[in-house]
């Protein structure tokens, strides 16, 4: 009781320093930057710094084991453009990144529409069918490596058993076969991602609209295009762009299945950068240049994605 | 008649396609499992049907534990996964909170920067990052991965948590602060409990992504005893052209089990994390 009057007077006098510091720290802008600092510190040290270091390294002939290299200007970039393996790598990456996506999208959409129906064991099946996307890709790729084995492949065994083919199939033996095999494995891994993302979008489709359209005499296909598609369009576009970016910048599946072979004909950017920069001769400058050739494409895709996400928010 | 018509259309348009999808998506796992249990005599005999298991053995699993470094790889993977997840989660909760709840100049710009950081793939950075790791003296140490995995975990988890924090009404905190709680207390006691589902989603996603990572583990921690399960299995168990399929598939099964178990328990968190974090923004 006796201290109460003193407190009411206190604000008139200047606040003690400690309290002023506390008030300053607790103001929103200060606290916000304080909160973000640990995260940004890590991102600056291990993301921004290596990014700019990578640009510098790509302009040198630095190799593994030597601390620095000579500045060579754009020589690495120019040499790559003249390298047949690199040009094949660019082509492969585009095939791998863009051809698989329509399959993943269509299969994922179909699977989502199926899983959106009511049936027994629906939740169990939904959980089980997402597994290809959850399990470590390097390990599931090993399963595919054996499924594609020239001698032990069960696909070859079945086809021989049914009399479709005479000998075993060399799934990874030629460039065309290997690329098709890589794409199939990639579609296998990516389809569940599309399915689950689209399935989440389907929950937002108003049931009444479907019923109303059905009463008006629209069939299932018409209802899909008129009612369902407009609602899930945003999710479909965003998922597709994400998938293109990730597939484009993939590494493990190709590393495990072909290591870029046969005869360097199935490399994508990631594996070729690894082989040039780390695996083979350890030409860090050349490897960094291979990686950076991805940048304009990734930047363009990211810009489109960012614009689209922004337009969805408003 | 109408009933049987409906049933047959259900079989044709629902059950048959679902069965096909199930076979396509789960067959590689079935194959992994039966090869890991199959005796070599059966495995290499190309005359018998390879799709069934007529007898089984645990020899391949025993081989993995007695004759390879697999237990050590598992330990390495666990250390890195928990370290990276803990670090990323701490940074992301703070960052997500700041981006989702504070009004400050540059807030939108910071949010966009986090989103763009999420789109930078490891294949773009791994070569210069290997030089950074060497320069910091952490090459081939746990820190090499514990500090670099957050570069893809923090953007994702912050983005996801930012969304969660935004949905919690500001009035709740303001009330607590009027009642005398400091801002930090209000954050801990009022907002955090409500954001717990989001934190859990971020945690299991970080766990999965760390456990599954391959490229950084291969380049920054890929020699000697420091390999993770995916790197050790792919690089050490495949020697020359002699494939030891039994132990290989056993390692693939064991390496997949932890994430599969976590996933089975938290399916709904995965799904909401995927859609809230990656898709809806």
Coordinates of C-alpha atoms in Angstrom, one line a residue:
Chain A
X1 CA 0.0 0.0 0.0
X2 CA 2.7 2.4 0.9
X3 CA 4.6 1.9 -2.3
X4 CA 1.7 2.5 -4.6
X5 CA 1.9 6.3 -4.7
X6 CA 5.6 6.2 -5.6
X7 CA 4.9 4.0 -8.6
X8 CA 2.4 6.5 -10.1
X9 CA 5.0 9.2 -10.0
X10 CA 7.7 7.1 -11.6
X11 CA 6.9 7.7 -15.3
X12 CA 7.7 11.4 -14.9
X13 CA 11.3 10.7 -14.1
X14 CA 13.5 9.3 -16.9
X15 CA 13.4 5.5 -17.1
X16 CA 16.4 3.6 -15.8
X17 CA 18.8 2.6 -18.6
X18 CA 18.1 -1.1 -18.3
X19 CA 14.4 -0.7 -18.7
X20 CA 14.9 1.6 -21.7
X21 CA 17.1 -1.0 -23.4
X22 CA 14.5 -3.6 -22.6
X23 CA 11.7 -1.5 -24.2
X24 CA 13.9 -0.8 -27.2
X25 CA 14.6 -4.5 -27.7
X26 CA 11.0 -5.4 -27.3
X27 CA 9.9 -3.0 -30.0
X28 CA 8.7 -5.0 -33.0
X29 CA 11.3 -4.0 -35.7
X30 CA 14.2 -4.6 -33.3
X31 CA 12.9 -7.9 -32.0
X32 CA 12.0 -9.0 -35.5
X33 CA 15.6 -8.6 -36.8
X34 CA 16.9 -10.1 -33.6
X35 CA 14.8 -13.2 -34.1
X36 CA 15.8 -13.6 -37.7
X37 CA 19.5 -13.1 -37.1
X38 CA 20.5 -16.8 -36.3
X39 CA 18.7 -18.0 -39.4
X40 CA 20.1 -15.4 -41.7
X41 CA 23.6 -15.9 -40.3
X42 CA 23.5 -19.5 -41.4
X43 CA 22.0 -18.7 -44.8
X44 CA 24.5 -15.9 -45.4
X45 CA 27.5 -18.1 -44.5
X46 CA 26.4 -21.3 -46.2
X47 CA 24.2 -20.1 -49.0
X48 CA 25.0 -16.5 -50.1
X49 CA 28.7 -16.7 -49.6
X50 CA 29.2 -20.0 -51.5
X51 CA 27.0 -18.6 -54.3
X52 CA 29.3 -15.7 -54.9
X53 CA 32.4 -17.8 -54.2
X54 CA 31.0 -20.2 -56.9
X55 CA 30.9 -17.4 -59.5
X56 CA 34.5 -16.6 -58.7
X57 CA 35.7 -20.2 -58.7
X58 CA 34.0 -20.8 -62.1
X59 CA 36.2 -18.0 -63.5
X60 CA 39.4 -19.8 -62.4
X61 CA 41.1 -23.1 -63.1
X62 CA 41.1 -24.1 -59.5
X63 CA 41.4 -27.9 -58.8
X64 CA 40.9 -30.1 -55.8
X65 CA 43.9 -30.0 -53.5
X66 CA 45.3 -26.7 -54.7
X67 CA 44.3 -23.6 -52.6
X68 CA 43.7 -21.2 -55.5
X69 CA 43.7 -21.2 -59.2
X70 CA 44.6 -18.8 -62.0
X71 CA 41.9 -16.4 -63.2
X72 CA 40.9 -17.6 -66.6
X73 CA 37.9 -15.4 -67.4
X74 CA 35.0 -17.1 -69.2
X75 CA 37.2 -20.0 -70.5
X76 CA 35.4 -22.7 -68.5
X77 CA 32.0 -21.5 -69.8
X78 CA 33.3 -21.3 -73.4
X79 CA 35.0 -24.7 -73.2
X80 CA 31.8 -26.3 -72.0
X81 CA 29.8 -24.9 -74.9
X82 CA 32.2 -26.7 -77.2
X83 CA 32.1 -30.0 -75.2
X84 CA 29.8 -32.6 -76.8
X85 CA 29.2 -34.3 -73.4
X86 CA 28.0 -31.0 -71.9
X87 CA 25.6 -30.3 -74.8
X88 CA 24.2 -33.8 -74.4
X89 CA 23.9 -33.0 -70.6
X90 CA 21.8 -29.9 -71.3
X91 CA 19.5 -31.9 -73.7
X92 CA 19.2 -34.7 -71.1
X93 CA 18.3 -32.3 -68.3
X94 CA 15.6 -30.7 -70.4
X95 CA 14.2 -34.2 -71.3
X96 CA 14.4 -35.3 -67.7
X97 CA 13.0 -32.1 -66.3
X98 CA 10.2 -31.4 -68.8
X99 CA 9.1 -34.8 -70.2
X100 CA 8.5 -36.5 -66.8
X101 CA 6.4 -33.6 -65.5
X102 CA 3.3 -34.1 -67.6
X103 CA 3.3 -37.8 -66.7
X104 CA 3.6 -37.0 -63.0
X105 CA 0.9 -34.4 -63.3
X106 CA -1.6 -36.6 -65.1
X107 CA -0.9 -39.7 -63.0
X108 CA -0.9 -37.6 -59.8
X109 CA -4.2 -35.9 -60.8
X110 CA -5.8 -39.3 -61.6
X111 CA -4.6 -40.8 -58.3
X112 CA -5.8 -37.8 -56.4
X113 CA -9.3 -38.1 -58.0
X114 CA -9.4 -41.8 -57.1
X115 CA -8.3 -41.2 -53.5
X116 CA -10.9 -38.5 -53.2
X117 CA -13.6 -41.1 -53.5
X118 CA -15.0 -42.8 -50.5
X119 CA -13.9 -46.4 -50.1
X120 CA -12.7 -48.7 -47.4
X121 CA -9.0 -48.5 -46.5
X122 CA -8.8 -45.1 -48.1
X123 CA -6.5 -43.6 -45.4
X124 CA -4.2 -46.7 -45.4
X125 CA -3.8 -46.5 -49.1
X126 CA -3.2 -42.8 -49.1
X127 CA -0.5 -43.3 -46.6
X128 CA 1.1 -46.2 -48.4
X129 CA 1.1 -44.7 -51.8
X130 CA 3.0 -41.6 -50.6
X131 CA 6.0 -43.8 -49.6
X132 CA 8.0 -43.4 -52.9
X133 CA 8.3 -39.7 -52.1
X134 CA 9.2 -40.2 -48.4
X135 CA 11.8 -42.9 -48.5
X136 CA 15.5 -41.9 -49.2
X137 CA 15.8 -41.6 -52.9
X138 CA 19.3 -43.0 -53.0
X139 CA 18.0 -46.2 -51.4
X140 CA 14.9 -46.6 -53.4
X141 CA 17.0 -46.0 -56.5
X142 CA 19.0 -49.1 -55.5
X143 CA 15.8 -51.1 -55.8
X144 CA 15.3 -49.6 -59.3
X145 CA 19.0 -50.4 -60.1
X146 CA 18.2 -54.1 -59.4
X147 CA 14.9 -53.9 -61.2
X148 CA 16.9 -52.7 -64.2
X149 CA 19.7 -55.3 -63.8
X150 CA 20.7 -56.9 -67.2
X151 CA 20.6 -60.4 -65.7
X152 CA 18.3 -60.4 -62.6
X153 CA 15.6 -57.9 -63.7
X154 CA 12.2 -59.3 -62.9
X155 CA 10.7 -57.3 -65.8
X156 CA 13.0 -59.2 -68.2
X157 CA 12.0 -62.4 -66.5
X158 CA 8.3 -61.8 -66.8
X159 CA 8.5 -60.7 -70.4
X160 CA 10.6 -63.7 -71.3
X161 CA 8.2 -65.9 -69.4
X162 CA 5.3 -64.5 -71.4
X163 CA 7.2 -64.9 -74.6
X164 CA 7.3 -61.2 -75.4
X165 CA 11.0 -61.0 -75.7
X166 CA 13.8 -63.5 -76.4
X167 CA 16.7 -62.3 -74.3
X168 CA 17.1 -60.0 -71.3
X169 CA 16.5 -56.2 -71.8
X170 CA 19.5 -53.9 -71.3
X171 CA 17.5 -51.2 -69.4
X172 CA 20.5 -49.1 -68.8
X173 CA 22.7 -50.3 -71.6
X174 CA 22.1 -47.6 -74.3
X175 CA 21.4 -43.9 -74.0
X176 CA 17.8 -44.1 -75.1
X177 CA 17.0 -47.1 -72.9
X178 CA 18.8 -45.5 -69.9
X179 CA 17.0 -42.2 -70.3
X180 CA 13.6 -43.9 -70.5
X181 CA 14.4 -46.0 -67.4
X182 CA 15.5 -42.9 -65.5
X183 CA 12.3 -41.1 -66.4
X184 CA 10.2 -44.0 -65.3
X185 CA 11.9 -44.1 -61.9
X186 CA 11.5 -40.4 -61.6
X187 CA 7.8 -40.5 -62.5
X188 CA 7.5 -43.2 -59.8
X189 CA 9.1 -41.0 -57.2
X190 CA 7.2 -37.8 -58.2
X191 CA 3.7 -39.0 -58.8
X192 CA 2.7 -39.3 -55.1
X193 CA 3.8 -35.7 -54.5
X194 CA 1.4 -34.4 -57.1
X195 CA -1.3 -36.7 -55.9
X196 CA -1.2 -35.6 -52.3
X197 CA -0.9 -31.9 -53.1
X198 CA -3.9 -32.1 -55.5
X199 CA -5.8 -34.2 -53.1
X200 CA -5.5 -31.4 -50.5
X201 CA -6.8 -29.0 -53.1
X202 CA -9.8 -31.3 -53.9
X203 CA -11.0 -31.0 -50.3
X204 CA -11.8 -27.3 -51.1
X205 CA -14.1 -28.2 -54.0
X206 CA -17.6 -27.4 -52.9
X207 CA -19.8 -30.5 -52.9
X208 CA -23.0 -28.5 -53.7
X209 CA -21.6 -27.2 -56.9
X210 CA -21.0 -30.7 -58.1
X211 CA -24.5 -31.7 -57.2
X212 CA -26.0 -28.7 -58.9
X213 CA -23.9 -29.4 -62.1
X214 CA -25.0 -33.0 -62.0
X215 CA -28.7 -32.0 -61.8
X216 CA -28.2 -29.6 -64.7
X217 CA -27.1 -32.7 -66.6
X218 CA -23.3 -32.3 -66.7
X219 CA -21.4 -35.6 -66.9
X220 CA -18.4 -36.4 -64.9
X221 CA -15.9 -35.1 -67.4
X222 CA -17.8 -31.8 -67.9
X223 CA -18.1 -31.4 -64.1
X224 CA -14.3 -31.9 -63.7
X225 CA -13.5 -29.1 -66.2
X226 CA -16.3 -26.7 -65.0
X227 CA -16.2 -27.3 -61.2
X228 CA -13.1 -29.1 -60.1
X229 CA -10.4 -27.7 -62.3
X230 CA -10.9 -24.0 -61.5
X231 CA -10.6 -24.7 -57.8
X232 CA -7.4 -26.7 -58.0
X233 CA -5.8 -24.8 -60.8
X234 CA -3.6 -22.8 -58.4
X235 CA -2.2 -25.9 -56.6
X236 CA -1.7 -27.6 -60.0
X237 CA 0.4 -24.8 -61.4
X238 CA 2.5 -24.3 -58.2
X239 CA 3.1 -28.0 -57.8
X240 CA 4.1 -28.3 -61.4
X241 CA 6.6 -25.5 -61.2
X242 CA 8.1 -26.9 -58.0
X243 CA 8.5 -30.3 -59.6
X244 CA 10.2 -28.9 -62.7
X245 CA 12.7 -27.0 -60.5
X246 CA 13.5 -30.1 -58.4
X247 CA 13.7 -32.5 -61.3
X248 CA 15.9 -30.1 -63.2
X249 CA 18.3 -29.9 -60.3
X250 CA 18.2 -33.6 -59.4
X251 CA 21.2 -35.7 -58.6
X252 CA 20.8 -38.9 -56.7
X253 CA 18.6 -40.9 -59.0
X254 CA 20.9 -40.5 -62.0
X255 CA 24.0 -40.9 -59.8
X256 CA 22.8 -44.3 -58.5
X257 CA 21.3 -45.6 -61.7
X258 CA 23.8 -44.7 -64.4
X259 CA 26.4 -42.4 -63.0
X260 CA 26.0 -40.6 -66.3
X261 CA 26.8 -43.7 -68.4
X262 CA 27.0 -45.4 -70.7
X263 CA 29.8 -43.3 -72.2
X264 CA 28.7 -40.1 -70.4
X265 CA 25.5 -40.0 -72.4
X266 CA 22.9 -39.7 -69.6
X267 CA 24.4 -37.0 -67.4
X268 CA 22.2 -34.2 -66.1
X269 CA 23.6 -30.9 -64.8
X270 CA 24.1 -32.2 -61.2
X271 CA 25.9 -35.4 -62.0
X272 CA 28.1 -33.8 -64.7
X273 CA 29.1 -31.0 -62.3
X274 CA 30.0 -33.6 -59.7
X275 CA 32.0 -35.6 -62.2
X276 CA 33.9 -32.6 -63.5
X277 CA 34.3 -30.8 -60.2
X278 CA 34.7 -33.6 -57.6
X279 CA 34.6 -37.1 -58.9
X280 CA 37.0 -37.3 -61.9
X281 CA 39.8 -34.8 -62.4
X282 CA 38.5 -32.5 -59.6
X283 CA 38.3 -29.5 -61.8
X284 CA 36.5 -27.3 -59.4
X285 CA 36.3 -24.3 -61.7
X286 CA 34.8 -26.4 -64.5
X287 CA 32.3 -28.0 -62.1
X288 CA 31.2 -24.7 -60.7
X289 CA 30.6 -23.4 -64.2
X290 CA 28.4 -26.5 -65.0
X291 CA 26.3 -25.8 -62.0
X292 CA 26.0 -22.1 -62.8
X293 CA 24.7 -22.9 -66.3
X294 CA 21.6 -24.0 -64.4
X295 CA 21.1 -20.7 -62.8
X296 CA 19.4 -18.7 -65.6
X297 CA 16.8 -21.5 -66.0
X298 CA 16.2 -21.9 -62.3
X299 CA 16.0 -18.1 -61.9
X300 CA 13.4 -17.9 -64.7
X301 CA 11.3 -20.7 -63.2
X302 CA 11.6 -19.2 -59.7
X303 CA 10.4 -15.8 -61.0
X304 CA 7.4 -17.4 -62.6
X305 CA 6.6 -19.3 -59.5
X306 CA 7.0 -16.3 -57.2
X307 CA 4.8 -14.2 -59.4
X308 CA 2.2 -16.9 -59.4
X309 CA 2.3 -17.4 -55.6
X310 CA 1.9 -13.6 -55.2
X311 CA -1.1 -13.4 -57.5
X312 CA -2.7 -16.3 -55.5
X313 CA -2.3 -14.5 -52.2
X314 CA -4.3 -11.5 -53.1
Chain B
X1 CA -29.9 -54.1 -62.2
X2 CA -29.0 -50.5 -61.4
X3 CA -27.1 -51.7 -58.3
X4 CA -24.9 -54.2 -60.2
X5 CA -24.3 -51.6 -62.9
X6 CA -23.0 -49.2 -60.2
X7 CA -20.8 -51.9 -58.8
X8 CA -19.3 -52.8 -62.1
X9 CA -18.6 -49.2 -62.9
X10 CA -17.0 -48.8 -59.4
X11 CA -14.8 -51.8 -60.1
X12 CA -13.8 -50.5 -63.5
X13 CA -13.3 -46.9 -62.6
X14 CA -12.1 -47.1 -59.0
X15 CA -10.8 -50.4 -57.9
X16 CA -8.9 -51.5 -61.0
X17 CA -7.1 -48.2 -61.4
X18 CA -6.3 -48.1 -57.7
X19 CA -4.9 -51.6 -57.9
X20 CA -2.7 -50.6 -60.9
X21 CA -1.4 -47.6 -59.0
X22 CA -0.7 -49.7 -55.9
X23 CA 1.3 -52.2 -57.9
X24 CA 3.3 -49.5 -59.7
X25 CA 4.1 -47.4 -56.6
X26 CA 4.7 -50.2 -54.1
X27 CA 6.4 -52.9 -56.2
X28 CA 9.9 -51.6 -55.7
X29 CA 9.5 -51.8 -52.0
X30 CA 8.1 -55.4 -52.2
X31 CA 11.1 -56.2 -54.4
X32 CA 13.6 -54.6 -51.9
X33 CA 12.1 -56.6 -49.1
X34 CA 12.0 -60.1 -50.8
X35 CA 15.6 -59.7 -52.2
X36 CA 16.8 -58.8 -48.7
X37 CA 15.4 -62.1 -47.4
X38 CA 16.2 -64.3 -50.3
X39 CA 19.1 -66.9 -50.0
X40 CA 21.8 -66.4 -52.7
X41 CA 21.2 -69.8 -54.2
X42 CA 17.7 -68.7 -55.2
X43 CA 18.7 -65.1 -56.0
X44 CA 21.2 -66.1 -58.7
X45 CA 19.1 -68.9 -60.2
X46 CA 17.5 -67.3 -63.2
X47 CA 15.2 -70.3 -63.9
X48 CA 12.9 -69.9 -60.9
X49 CA 10.3 -67.2 -60.7
X50 CA 12.0 -64.3 -58.9
X51 CA 8.8 -62.7 -57.7
X52 CA 8.1 -65.1 -54.9
X53 CA 9.9 -66.1 -51.7
X54 CA 10.0 -69.9 -51.2
X55 CA 12.5 -69.8 -48.4
X56 CA 14.0 -66.9 -46.5
X57 CA 17.1 -66.1 -44.6
X58 CA 18.4 -63.3 -42.3
X59 CA 21.9 -63.8 -43.5
X60 CA 22.1 -60.6 -45.5
X61 CA 21.1 -58.5 -42.5
X62 CA 23.7 -60.3 -40.3
X63 CA 26.3 -59.7 -42.9
X64 CA 25.4 -56.0 -42.9
X65 CA 26.0 -55.7 -39.1
X66 CA 29.1 -58.0 -38.9
X67 CA 31.0 -57.4 -42.1
X68 CA 30.3 -53.8 -43.0
X69 CA 30.3 -50.4 -41.4
X70 CA 26.6 -50.1 -41.5
X71 CA 26.1 -49.6 -37.7
X72 CA 28.5 -46.7 -37.9
X73 CA 26.7 -45.2 -40.9
X74 CA 23.5 -45.4 -39.0
X75 CA 25.0 -43.6 -36.0
X76 CA 26.4 -40.9 -38.2
X77 CA 23.1 -40.4 -39.9
X78 CA 21.3 -40.1 -36.6
X79 CA 23.8 -37.6 -35.2
X80 CA 23.6 -35.4 -38.3
X81 CA 19.8 -35.7 -38.5
X82 CA 19.1 -34.7 -34.9
X83 CA 21.7 -32.0 -34.9
X84 CA 20.5 -30.4 -38.2
X85 CA 16.9 -30.7 -37.2
X86 CA 17.4 -29.1 -33.8
X87 CA 19.4 -26.2 -35.1
X88 CA 17.0 -25.6 -38.0
X89 CA 13.9 -25.8 -35.9
X90 CA 15.3 -23.2 -33.4
X91 CA 16.3 -20.8 -36.2
X92 CA 13.0 -21.4 -38.1
X93 CA 10.7 -20.9 -35.1
X94 CA 12.3 -17.5 -34.4
X95 CA 12.4 -16.5 -38.1
X96 CA 8.8 -17.8 -38.8
X97 CA 7.6 -15.9 -35.7
X98 CA 9.3 -12.7 -36.8
X99 CA 8.0 -12.9 -40.4
X100 CA 4.5 -14.1 -39.4
X101 CA 3.7 -11.8 -36.5
X102 CA 5.8 -8.7 -36.4
X103 CA 5.1 -5.6 -38.5
X104 CA 8.4 -4.1 -39.6
X105 CA 10.0 -2.4 -42.5
X106 CA 11.4 -5.0 -45.0
X107 CA 9.2 -7.7 -43.7
X108 CA 7.7 -8.6 -47.1
X109 CA 11.2 -8.5 -48.7
X110 CA 12.5 -10.9 -46.0
X111 CA 9.6 -13.3 -46.6
X112 CA 10.3 -13.3 -50.4
X113 CA 14.0 -13.9 -49.7
X114 CA 13.2 -16.9 -47.6
X115 CA 10.9 -18.2 -50.3
X116 CA 13.7 -17.8 -53.0
X117 CA 16.3 -19.4 -50.7
X118 CA 14.0 -22.4 -50.6
X119 CA 14.2 -22.7 -54.4
X120 CA 18.0 -22.8 -54.5
X121 CA 18.9 -26.5 -55.0
X122 CA 22.0 -28.2 -53.5
X123 CA 23.3 -29.0 -57.0
X124 CA 23.8 -25.3 -57.6
X125 CA 26.0 -24.7 -54.5
X126 CA 27.8 -28.0 -53.6
X127 CA 31.1 -27.3 -55.3
X128 CA 31.8 -23.8 -53.8
X129 CA 30.2 -25.0 -50.5
X130 CA 32.7 -27.8 -50.3
X131 CA 35.4 -25.1 -50.4
X132 CA 33.7 -23.2 -47.7
X133 CA 33.4 -26.3 -45.6
X134 CA 37.2 -27.0 -46.0
X135 CA 38.0 -23.4 -45.2
X136 CA 36.0 -23.5 -42.0
X137 CA 37.9 -26.6 -41.0
X138 CA 34.8 -28.8 -40.6
X139 CA 35.3 -31.1 -43.6
X140 CA 34.5 -34.7 -42.8
X141 CA 33.1 -33.8 -39.4
X142 CA 29.5 -33.9 -38.2
X143 CA 29.4 -30.1 -38.3
X144 CA 29.9 -30.2 -42.1
X145 CA 26.4 -31.5 -42.5
X146 CA 24.8 -30.1 -39.3
X147 CA 25.6 -26.6 -40.5
X148 CA 24.9 -27.0 -44.2
X149 CA 21.6 -28.9 -44.0
X150 CA 19.9 -25.8 -42.5
X151 CA 20.4 -24.0 -45.8
X152 CA 17.5 -26.0 -47.2
X153 CA 15.7 -26.8 -43.9
X154 CA 15.5 -23.2 -42.6
X155 CA 13.8 -21.7 -45.7
X156 CA 11.2 -24.4 -45.8
X157 CA 10.5 -24.6 -42.1
X158 CA 10.4 -20.8 -41.7
X159 CA 8.0 -20.5 -44.6
X160 CA 5.7 -23.2 -43.1
X161 CA 5.8 -21.8 -39.6
X162 CA 5.2 -18.2 -40.9
X163 CA 1.9 -19.5 -42.2
X164 CA 1.0 -21.1 -38.9
X165 CA 1.9 -18.1 -36.8
X166 CA -0.2 -15.8 -39.1
X167 CA -3.3 -17.8 -38.4
X168 CA -3.1 -17.1 -34.6
X169 CA -5.0 -13.9 -33.7
X170 CA -2.9 -11.1 -32.5
X171 CA -5.4 -10.2 -29.8
X172 CA -4.5 -13.3 -27.8
X173 CA -0.9 -12.0 -27.3
X174 CA -2.0 -8.4 -26.8
X175 CA -4.4 -9.5 -24.0
X176 CA -1.6 -11.4 -22.2
X177 CA 0.7 -8.4 -22.5
X178 CA -2.0 -6.1 -21.1
X179 CA -2.3 -8.6 -18.2
X180 CA 1.4 -8.0 -17.5
X181 CA 3.2 -10.7 -19.5
X182 CA 6.3 -9.6 -21.4
X183 CA 6.4 -10.1 -25.1
X184 CA 8.7 -13.1 -24.7
X185 CA 6.4 -14.7 -22.1
X186 CA 3.4 -14.1 -24.3
X187 CA 5.2 -15.8 -27.2
X188 CA 6.2 -18.8 -25.2
X189 CA 3.0 -19.4 -23.2
X190 CA 0.3 -18.2 -25.5
X191 CA 1.4 -18.4 -29.2
X192 CA 3.8 -21.4 -29.1
X193 CA 1.3 -23.9 -27.7
X194 CA -1.1 -22.9 -30.5
X195 CA 1.5 -23.3 -33.2
X196 CA 2.6 -26.7 -32.0
X197 CA 1.1 -28.7 -34.9
X198 CA 3.1 -26.5 -37.3
X199 CA 6.3 -27.0 -35.2
X200 CA 5.7 -30.8 -35.3
X201 CA 5.2 -30.7 -39.1
X202 CA 8.4 -28.7 -39.5
X203 CA 10.2 -31.1 -37.2
X204 CA 9.3 -34.3 -39.0
X205 CA 9.9 -32.7 -42.4
X206 CA 13.4 -31.6 -41.3
X207 CA 14.0 -35.1 -39.9
X208 CA 13.0 -36.7 -43.2
X209 CA 14.9 -34.3 -45.4
X210 CA 18.1 -34.6 -43.3
X211 CA 17.9 -38.4 -43.1
X212 CA 17.4 -38.7 -46.9
X213 CA 20.0 -36.1 -48.0
X214 CA 22.6 -37.5 -50.4
X215 CA 24.7 -34.9 -52.3
X216 CA 26.1 -32.9 -49.4
X217 CA 26.7 -36.1 -47.4
X218 CA 28.6 -37.5 -50.4
X219 CA 30.8 -34.5 -50.9
X220 CA 31.4 -33.1 -47.4
X221 CA 31.4 -36.2 -45.3
X222 CA 32.0 -39.0 -47.8
X223 CA 35.2 -40.6 -46.7
X224 CA 36.4 -43.0 -44.1
X225 CA 34.0 -43.8 -41.3
X226 CA 32.0 -40.6 -41.6
X227 CA 29.5 -41.8 -44.3
X228 CA 25.8 -41.6 -43.8
X229 CA 23.5 -44.6 -44.6
X230 CA 22.6 -43.6 -48.2
X231 CA 26.2 -42.6 -49.1
X232 CA 27.8 -45.7 -47.4
X233 CA 25.3 -48.1 -49.0
X234 CA 25.6 -46.7 -52.5
X235 CA 29.4 -46.2 -52.4
X236 CA 30.8 -49.0 -50.3
X237 CA 28.4 -51.9 -50.8
X238 CA 28.7 -51.6 -54.6
X239 CA 32.2 -52.8 -55.2
X240 CA 33.4 -52.8 -58.8
X241 CA 30.8 -54.7 -60.8
X242 CA 30.1 -57.3 -58.2
X243 CA 26.7 -56.5 -56.8
X244 CA 25.9 -58.0 -53.4
X245 CA 22.2 -57.6 -53.9
X246 CA 21.2 -59.2 -50.6
X247 CA 23.1 -56.9 -48.3
X248 CA 22.4 -53.9 -50.6
X249 CA 18.6 -54.4 -50.3
X250 CA 18.8 -55.1 -46.6
X251 CA 20.6 -51.8 -46.2
X252 CA 18.0 -50.1 -48.3
X253 CA 15.2 -51.6 -46.1
X254 CA 16.9 -50.7 -42.8
X255 CA 17.8 -47.2 -44.1
X256 CA 14.1 -46.6 -45.1
X257 CA 12.5 -47.9 -41.9
X258 CA 13.1 -44.9 -39.6
X259 CA 11.5 -42.4 -42.0
X260 CA 8.7 -44.8 -42.8
X261 CA 7.9 -45.3 -39.1
X262 CA 7.9 -41.5 -38.4
X263 CA 5.9 -41.0 -41.5
X264 CA 3.3 -43.7 -40.5
X265 CA 2.7 -42.0 -37.2
X266 CA 2.4 -38.5 -38.6
X267 CA 0.9 -38.9 -42.0
X268 CA -1.5 -36.0 -41.5
X269 CA 1.3 -33.7 -40.4
X270 CA 3.2 -34.6 -43.5
X271 CA 0.3 -33.8 -45.7
X272 CA -0.5 -30.5 -44.0
X273 CA 3.1 -29.6 -44.0
X274 CA 3.5 -30.3 -47.7
X275 CA 0.4 -28.4 -48.7
X276 CA 0.8 -25.5 -46.2
X277 CA 4.5 -25.1 -46.7
X278 CA 5.2 -26.0 -50.3
X279 CA 2.0 -25.2 -52.0
X280 CA -0.3 -22.7 -50.4
X281 CA 2.5 -20.4 -49.2

